[in-house]
């Protein structure tokens, strides 16, 4: 004779569920799913997420049924499980949201740094090309001053020219570069 599980109270259904009775599980599901879904929907404000949370609760109920104490209040158990699943959902989403926010900021900064480095390399290459176009003596003065960090006096001694000539050649080199690059010329090349 086929039993009508809808007439069973929660205690009887729990007893059958602990023994892995599929029909008892179906009755508990049909009895509590609408209430748990409404609660989840009220908290999460999103239907799909609410369904997922309630489905997870029932999946865990089936998995843990054999370990449940026989005096468990199935309604209270499901309600607390749903509440905990909602809290876990919020917790995961906050961590996920924080991670995505941090990742987005990191990627933005990395992009800015990369763009800055690329522009810097391009500018350096263009400056080097313009330095190569300087007249030989002017280029040599400029390179001794900027690349080897020598004083005007040291450059004058190496090139066997006066300090005034060194200073004049350096000023002309900087003026030429400043005309070409304007405000984009790094201060390293401008300062005397």
PDB file of C-alpha atoms in Angstrom:
ATOM      1  CA  UNK A   1       0.000   0.000   0.000  1.00  0.00           C
ATOM      2  CA  UNK A   2       1.326   3.382  -1.070  1.00  0.00           C
ATOM      3  CA  UNK A   3       1.735   5.878   1.792  1.00  0.00           C
ATOM      4  CA  UNK A   4       0.805   9.560   1.462  1.00  0.00           C
ATOM      5  CA  UNK A   5       3.960  11.303   2.700  1.00  0.00           C
ATOM      6  CA  UNK A   6       2.140  14.650   2.773  1.00  0.00           C
ATOM      7  CA  UNK A   7       0.278  13.430   5.876  1.00  0.00           C
ATOM      8  CA  UNK A   8       3.497  12.646   7.781  1.00  0.00           C
ATOM      9  CA  UNK A   9       4.766  15.087  10.354  1.00  0.00           C
ATOM     10  CA  UNK A  10       8.351  16.406  10.218  1.00  0.00           C
ATOM     11  CA  UNK A  11       9.623  13.898  12.784  1.00  0.00           C
ATOM     12  CA  UNK A  12       8.378  10.933  10.732  1.00  0.00           C
ATOM     13  CA  UNK A  13       9.802  12.434   7.517  1.00  0.00           C
ATOM     14  CA  UNK A  14      13.165  13.025   9.210  1.00  0.00           C
ATOM     15  CA  UNK A  15      13.263   9.436  10.423  1.00  0.00           C
ATOM     16  CA  UNK A  16      12.622   8.210   6.883  1.00  0.00           C
ATOM     17  CA  UNK A  17      15.130  10.716   5.438  1.00  0.00           C
ATOM     18  CA  UNK A  18      17.847   9.461   7.795  1.00  0.00           C
ATOM     19  CA  UNK A  19      17.197   6.020   6.287  1.00  0.00           C
ATOM     20  CA  UNK A  20      17.641   7.550   2.785  1.00  0.00           C
ATOM     21  CA  UNK A  21      13.992   7.510   1.757  1.00  0.00           C
ATOM     22  CA  UNK A  22      13.762   9.505  -1.496  1.00  0.00           C
ATOM     23  CA  UNK A  23      10.061  10.177  -1.134  1.00  0.00           C
ATOM     24  CA  UNK A  24      10.568  11.597   2.369  1.00  0.00           C
ATOM     25  CA  UNK A  25      13.217  13.909   0.941  1.00  0.00           C
ATOM     26  CA  UNK A  26      10.837  14.978  -1.854  1.00  0.00           C
ATOM     27  CA  UNK A  27       8.108  15.753   0.670  1.00  0.00           C
ATOM     28  CA  UNK A  28      10.476  17.825   2.845  1.00  0.00           C
ATOM     29  CA  UNK A  29      11.666  19.611  -0.286  1.00  0.00           C
ATOM     30  CA  UNK A  30       8.109  20.383  -1.438  1.00  0.00           C
ATOM     31  CA  UNK A  31       7.077  21.441   2.048  1.00  0.00           C
ATOM     32  CA  UNK A  32       9.996  23.797   2.809  1.00  0.00           C
ATOM     33  CA  UNK A  33      11.368  24.958  -0.528  1.00  0.00           C
ATOM     34  CA  UNK A  34       8.841  27.819  -1.027  1.00  0.00           C
ATOM     35  CA  UNK A  35       9.438  29.201   2.495  1.00  0.00           C
ATOM     36  CA  UNK A  36      13.212  28.983   2.238  1.00  0.00           C
ATOM     37  CA  UNK A  37      13.189  30.501  -1.231  1.00  0.00           C
ATOM     38  CA  UNK A  38      11.093  33.478  -0.048  1.00  0.00           C
ATOM     39  CA  UNK A  39      13.489  34.005   2.850  1.00  0.00           C
ATOM     40  CA  UNK A  40      16.542  33.822   0.570  1.00  0.00           C
ATOM     41  CA  UNK A  41      14.913  36.123  -1.969  1.00  0.00           C
ATOM     42  CA  UNK A  42      14.103  38.659   0.741  1.00  0.00           C
ATOM     43  CA  UNK A  43      17.766  38.647   1.803  1.00  0.00           C
ATOM     44  CA  UNK A  44      19.518  38.344  -1.571  1.00  0.00           C
ATOM     45  CA  UNK A  45      17.057  40.298  -3.752  1.00  0.00           C
ATOM     46  CA  UNK A  46      17.937  38.070  -6.714  1.00  0.00           C
ATOM     47  CA  UNK A  47      15.976  35.035  -7.878  1.00  0.00           C
ATOM     48  CA  UNK A  48      18.773  32.958  -9.405  1.00  0.00           C
ATOM     49  CA  UNK A  49      21.050  33.454  -6.417  1.00  0.00           C
ATOM     50  CA  UNK A  50      18.193  32.607  -4.051  1.00  0.00           C
ATOM     51  CA  UNK A  51      17.438  29.398  -5.952  1.00  0.00           C
ATOM     52  CA  UNK A  52      21.114  28.446  -5.860  1.00  0.00           C
ATOM     53  CA  UNK A  53      21.319  29.003  -2.107  1.00  0.00           C
ATOM     54  CA  UNK A  54      18.190  26.942  -1.377  1.00  0.00           C
ATOM     55  CA  UNK A  55      19.299  24.194  -3.750  1.00  0.00           C
ATOM     56  CA  UNK A  56      22.640  24.057  -1.943  1.00  0.00           C
ATOM     57  CA  UNK A  57      20.809  23.720   1.399  1.00  0.00           C
ATOM     58  CA  UNK A  58      18.772  20.761   0.153  1.00  0.00           C
ATOM     59  CA  UNK A  59      21.814  19.132  -1.431  1.00  0.00           C
ATOM     60  CA  UNK A  60      23.635  19.299   1.898  1.00  0.00           C
ATOM     61  CA  UNK A  61      20.534  18.013   3.695  1.00  0.00           C
ATOM     62  CA  UNK A  62      20.551  14.898   1.515  1.00  0.00           C
ATOM     63  CA  UNK A  63      24.301  14.424   1.950  1.00  0.00           C
ATOM     64  CA  UNK A  64      24.201  14.835   5.738  1.00  0.00           C
ATOM     65  CA  UNK A  65      20.872  13.080   6.391  1.00  0.00           C
ATOM     66  CA  UNK A  66      22.371   9.855   7.789  1.00  0.00           C
ATOM     67  CA  UNK A  67      24.373  11.862  10.363  1.00  0.00           C
ATOM     68  CA  UNK A  68      21.454  14.002  11.579  1.00  0.00           C
ATOM     69  CA  UNK A  69      20.282  13.338  15.133  1.00  0.00           C
ATOM     70  CA  UNK A  70      16.776  11.869  15.150  1.00  0.00           C
ATOM     71  CA  UNK A  71      15.519  14.691  17.400  1.00  0.00           C
ATOM     72  CA  UNK A  72      16.494  17.412  14.896  1.00  0.00           C
ATOM     73  CA  UNK A  73      13.777  19.921  14.056  1.00  0.00           C
ATOM     74  CA  UNK A  74      13.879  19.742  10.269  1.00  0.00           C
ATOM     75  CA  UNK A  75      12.290  23.190   9.852  1.00  0.00           C
ATOM     76  CA  UNK A  76      14.803  24.844  12.192  1.00  0.00           C
ATOM     77  CA  UNK A  77      17.669  22.921  10.602  1.00  0.00           C
ATOM     78  CA  UNK A  78      16.686  24.077   7.099  1.00  0.00           C
ATOM     79  CA  UNK A  79      16.120  27.673   8.189  1.00  0.00           C
ATOM     80  CA  UNK A  80      19.509  27.885   9.955  1.00  0.00           C
ATOM     81  CA  UNK A  81      21.201  26.179   6.994  1.00  0.00           C
ATOM     82  CA  UNK A  82      19.619  28.699   4.625  1.00  0.00           C
ATOM     83  CA  UNK A  83      20.670  31.616   6.817  1.00  0.00           C
ATOM     84  CA  UNK A  84      24.240  30.287   6.930  1.00  0.00           C
ATOM     85  CA  UNK A  85      24.288  29.730   3.170  1.00  0.00           C
ATOM     86  CA  UNK A  86      23.129  33.330   2.656  1.00  0.00           C
ATOM     87  CA  UNK A  87      25.863  34.609   4.984  1.00  0.00           C
ATOM     88  CA  UNK A  88      28.435  32.502   3.135  1.00  0.00           C
ATOM     89  CA  UNK A  89      27.158  33.897  -0.145  1.00  0.00           C
ATOM     90  CA  UNK A  90      27.560  37.470   1.127  1.00  0.00           C
ATOM     91  CA  UNK A  91      31.008  36.684   2.488  1.00  0.00           C
ATOM     92  CA  UNK A  92      32.193  35.116  -0.783  1.00  0.00           C
ATOM     93  CA  UNK A  93      30.782  37.994  -2.806  1.00  0.00           C
ATOM     94  CA  UNK A  94      32.447  40.603  -0.596  1.00  0.00           C
ATOM     95  CA  UNK A  95      35.789  38.849  -0.908  1.00  0.00           C
ATOM     96  CA  UNK A  96      35.216  38.364  -4.633  1.00  0.00           C
ATOM     97  CA  UNK A  97      34.167  42.007  -5.061  1.00  0.00           C
ATOM     98  CA  UNK A  98      37.154  43.227  -3.028  1.00  0.00           C
ATOM     99  CA  UNK A  99      39.468  41.011  -5.081  1.00  0.00           C
ATOM    100  CA  UNK A 100      38.051  42.288  -8.371  1.00  0.00           C
ATOM    101  CA  UNK A 101      38.294  45.888  -7.179  1.00  0.00           C
ATOM    102  CA  UNK A 102      41.914  45.409  -6.087  1.00  0.00           C
ATOM    103  CA  UNK A 103      42.729  43.568  -9.292  1.00  0.00           C
ATOM    104  CA  UNK A 104      41.152  46.337 -11.368  1.00  0.00           C
ATOM    105  CA  UNK A 105      43.157  48.994  -9.534  1.00  0.00           C
ATOM    106  CA  UNK A 106      46.342  46.964  -9.911  1.00  0.00           C
ATOM    107  CA  UNK A 107      45.747  46.503 -13.644  1.00  0.00           C
ATOM    108  CA  UNK A 108      45.018  50.216 -14.065  1.00  0.00           C
ATOM    109  CA  UNK A 109      48.241  51.102 -12.244  1.00  0.00           C
ATOM    110  CA  UNK A 110      50.206  48.487 -14.159  1.00  0.00           C
ATOM    111  CA  UNK A 111      48.845  49.869 -17.429  1.00  0.00           C
ATOM    112  CA  UNK A 112      49.807  53.418 -16.431  1.00  0.00           C
ATOM    113  CA  UNK A 113      53.289  52.295 -15.412  1.00  0.00           C
ATOM    114  CA  UNK A 114      53.705  50.298 -18.619  1.00  0.00           C
ATOM    115  CA  UNK A 115      52.504  53.233 -20.739  1.00  0.00           C
ATOM    116  CA  UNK A 116      54.848  55.569 -18.875  1.00  0.00           C
ATOM    117  CA  UNK A 117      57.807  53.204 -19.359  1.00  0.00           C
ATOM    118  CA  UNK A 118      57.064  52.749 -23.047  1.00  0.00           C
ATOM    119  CA  UNK A 119      56.744  56.502 -23.595  1.00  0.00           C
ATOM    120  CA  UNK A 120      59.963  56.998 -21.616  1.00  0.00           C
ATOM    121  CA  UNK A 121      61.825  54.465 -23.757  1.00  0.00           C
ATOM    122  CA  UNK A 122      60.520  56.011 -26.962  1.00  0.00           C
ATOM    123  CA  UNK A 123      61.493  59.496 -25.788  1.00  0.00           C
ATOM    124  CA  UNK A 124      64.947  58.277 -24.727  1.00  0.00           C
ATOM    125  CA  UNK A 125      65.441  56.649 -28.134  1.00  0.00           C
ATOM    126  CA  UNK A 126      64.382  59.837 -29.930  1.00  0.00           C
ATOM    127  CA  UNK A 127      66.709  61.929 -27.758  1.00  0.00           C
ATOM    128  CA  UNK A 128      69.586  59.525 -28.453  1.00  0.00           C
ATOM    129  CA  UNK A 129      68.889  59.808 -32.184  1.00  0.00           C
ATOM    130  CA  UNK A 130      68.968  63.608 -31.956  1.00  0.00           C
ATOM    131  CA  UNK A 131      72.197  63.507 -29.940  1.00  0.00           C
ATOM    132  CA  UNK A 132      73.728  61.416 -32.745  1.00  0.00           C
ATOM    133  CA  UNK A 133      72.763  64.189 -35.197  1.00  0.00           C
ATOM    134  CA  UNK A 134      74.686  66.856 -33.245  1.00  0.00           C
ATOM    135  CA  UNK A 135      77.980  68.052 -34.744  1.00  0.00           C
ATOM    136  CA  UNK A 136      80.830  65.740 -33.614  1.00  0.00           C
ATOM    137  CA  UNK A 137      82.511  68.135 -31.135  1.00  0.00           C
ATOM    138  CA  UNK A 138      79.168  69.206 -29.613  1.00  0.00           C
ATOM    139  CA  UNK A 139      78.073  65.588 -29.328  1.00  0.00           C
ATOM    140  CA  UNK A 140      81.331  64.611 -27.624  1.00  0.00           C
ATOM    141  CA  UNK A 141      81.015  67.466 -25.101  1.00  0.00           C
ATOM    142  CA  UNK A 142      77.408  66.548 -24.407  1.00  0.00           C
ATOM    143  CA  UNK A 143      78.162  62.846 -23.934  1.00  0.00           C
ATOM    144  CA  UNK A 144      81.149  63.482 -21.668  1.00  0.00           C
ATOM    145  CA  UNK A 145      79.032  65.792 -19.516  1.00  0.00           C
ATOM    146  CA  UNK A 146      75.769  63.818 -19.406  1.00  0.00           C
ATOM    147  CA  UNK A 147      76.830  60.209 -19.819  1.00  0.00           C
ATOM    148  CA  UNK A 148      80.179  60.240 -18.002  1.00  0.00           C
ATOM    149  CA  UNK A 149      79.265  63.023 -15.577  1.00  0.00           C
ATOM    150  CA  UNK A 150      82.526  64.934 -16.091  1.00  0.00           C
ATOM    151  CA  UNK A 151      83.005  68.578 -15.111  1.00  0.00           C
ATOM    152  CA  UNK A 152      83.591  71.326 -17.683  1.00  0.00           C
ATOM    153  CA  UNK A 153      87.211  71.488 -16.537  1.00  0.00           C
ATOM    154  CA  UNK A 154      87.709  67.732 -17.028  1.00  0.00           C
ATOM    155  CA  UNK A 155      86.087  67.850 -20.476  1.00  0.00           C
ATOM    156  CA  UNK A 156      88.276  70.824 -21.454  1.00  0.00           C
ATOM    157  CA  UNK A 157      91.372  68.858 -20.420  1.00  0.00           C
ATOM    158  CA  UNK A 158      90.338  65.718 -22.333  1.00  0.00           C
ATOM    159  CA  UNK A 159      89.382  67.583 -25.523  1.00  0.00           C
ATOM    160  CA  UNK A 160      92.168  70.169 -25.236  1.00  0.00           C
ATOM    161  CA  UNK A 161      89.752  73.103 -25.511  1.00  0.00           C
ATOM    162  CA  UNK A 162      88.831  75.931 -23.127  1.00  0.00           C
ATOM    163  CA  UNK A 163      86.184  75.572 -20.429  1.00  0.00           C
ATOM    164  CA  UNK A 164      84.271  78.412 -22.107  1.00  0.00           C
ATOM    165  CA  UNK A 165      84.171  76.434 -25.361  1.00  0.00           C
ATOM    166  CA  UNK A 166      82.930  73.379 -23.448  1.00  0.00           C
ATOM    167  CA  UNK A 167      80.192  75.457 -21.805  1.00  0.00           C
ATOM    168  CA  UNK A 168      79.213  77.060 -25.133  1.00  0.00           C
ATOM    169  CA  UNK A 169      79.048  73.684 -26.896  1.00  0.00           C
ATOM    170  CA  UNK A 170      76.976  72.250 -24.036  1.00  0.00           C
ATOM    171  CA  UNK A 171      74.539  75.180 -24.138  1.00  0.00           C
ATOM    172  CA  UNK A 172      74.144  74.819 -27.905  1.00  0.00           C
ATOM    173  CA  UNK A 173      73.500  71.061 -27.556  1.00  0.00           C
ATOM    174  CA  UNK A 174      70.838  71.626 -24.902  1.00  0.00           C
ATOM    175  CA  UNK A 175      69.276  74.443 -26.921  1.00  0.00           C
ATOM    176  CA  UNK A 176      69.092  72.166 -29.978  1.00  0.00           C
ATOM    177  CA  UNK A 177      67.459  69.375 -27.964  1.00  0.00           C
ATOM    178  CA  UNK A 178      65.103  71.802 -26.219  1.00  0.00           C
ATOM    179  CA  UNK A 179      63.980  73.161 -29.595  1.00  0.00           C
ATOM    180  CA  UNK A 180      63.270  69.633 -30.795  1.00  0.00           C
ATOM    181  CA  UNK A 181      61.581  68.229 -27.663  1.00  0.00           C
ATOM    182  CA  UNK A 182      60.321  71.266 -25.742  1.00  0.00           C
ATOM    183  CA  UNK A 183      58.852  70.399 -22.344  1.00  0.00           C
ATOM    184  CA  UNK A 184      59.264  66.672 -23.035  1.00  0.00           C
ATOM    185  CA  UNK A 185      63.034  66.916 -22.595  1.00  0.00           C
ATOM    186  CA  UNK A 186      63.851  65.394 -19.181  1.00  0.00           C
ATOM    187  CA  UNK A 187      65.445  67.763 -16.669  1.00  0.00           C
ATOM    188  CA  UNK A 188      68.478  65.473 -16.591  1.00  0.00           C
ATOM    189  CA  UNK A 189      69.412  66.804 -20.034  1.00  0.00           C
ATOM    190  CA  UNK A 190      68.575  70.434 -19.291  1.00  0.00           C
ATOM    191  CA  UNK A 191      70.332  71.144 -15.987  1.00  0.00           C
ATOM    192  CA  UNK A 192      73.848  72.435 -16.321  1.00  0.00           C
TER     193      UNK A 192
END
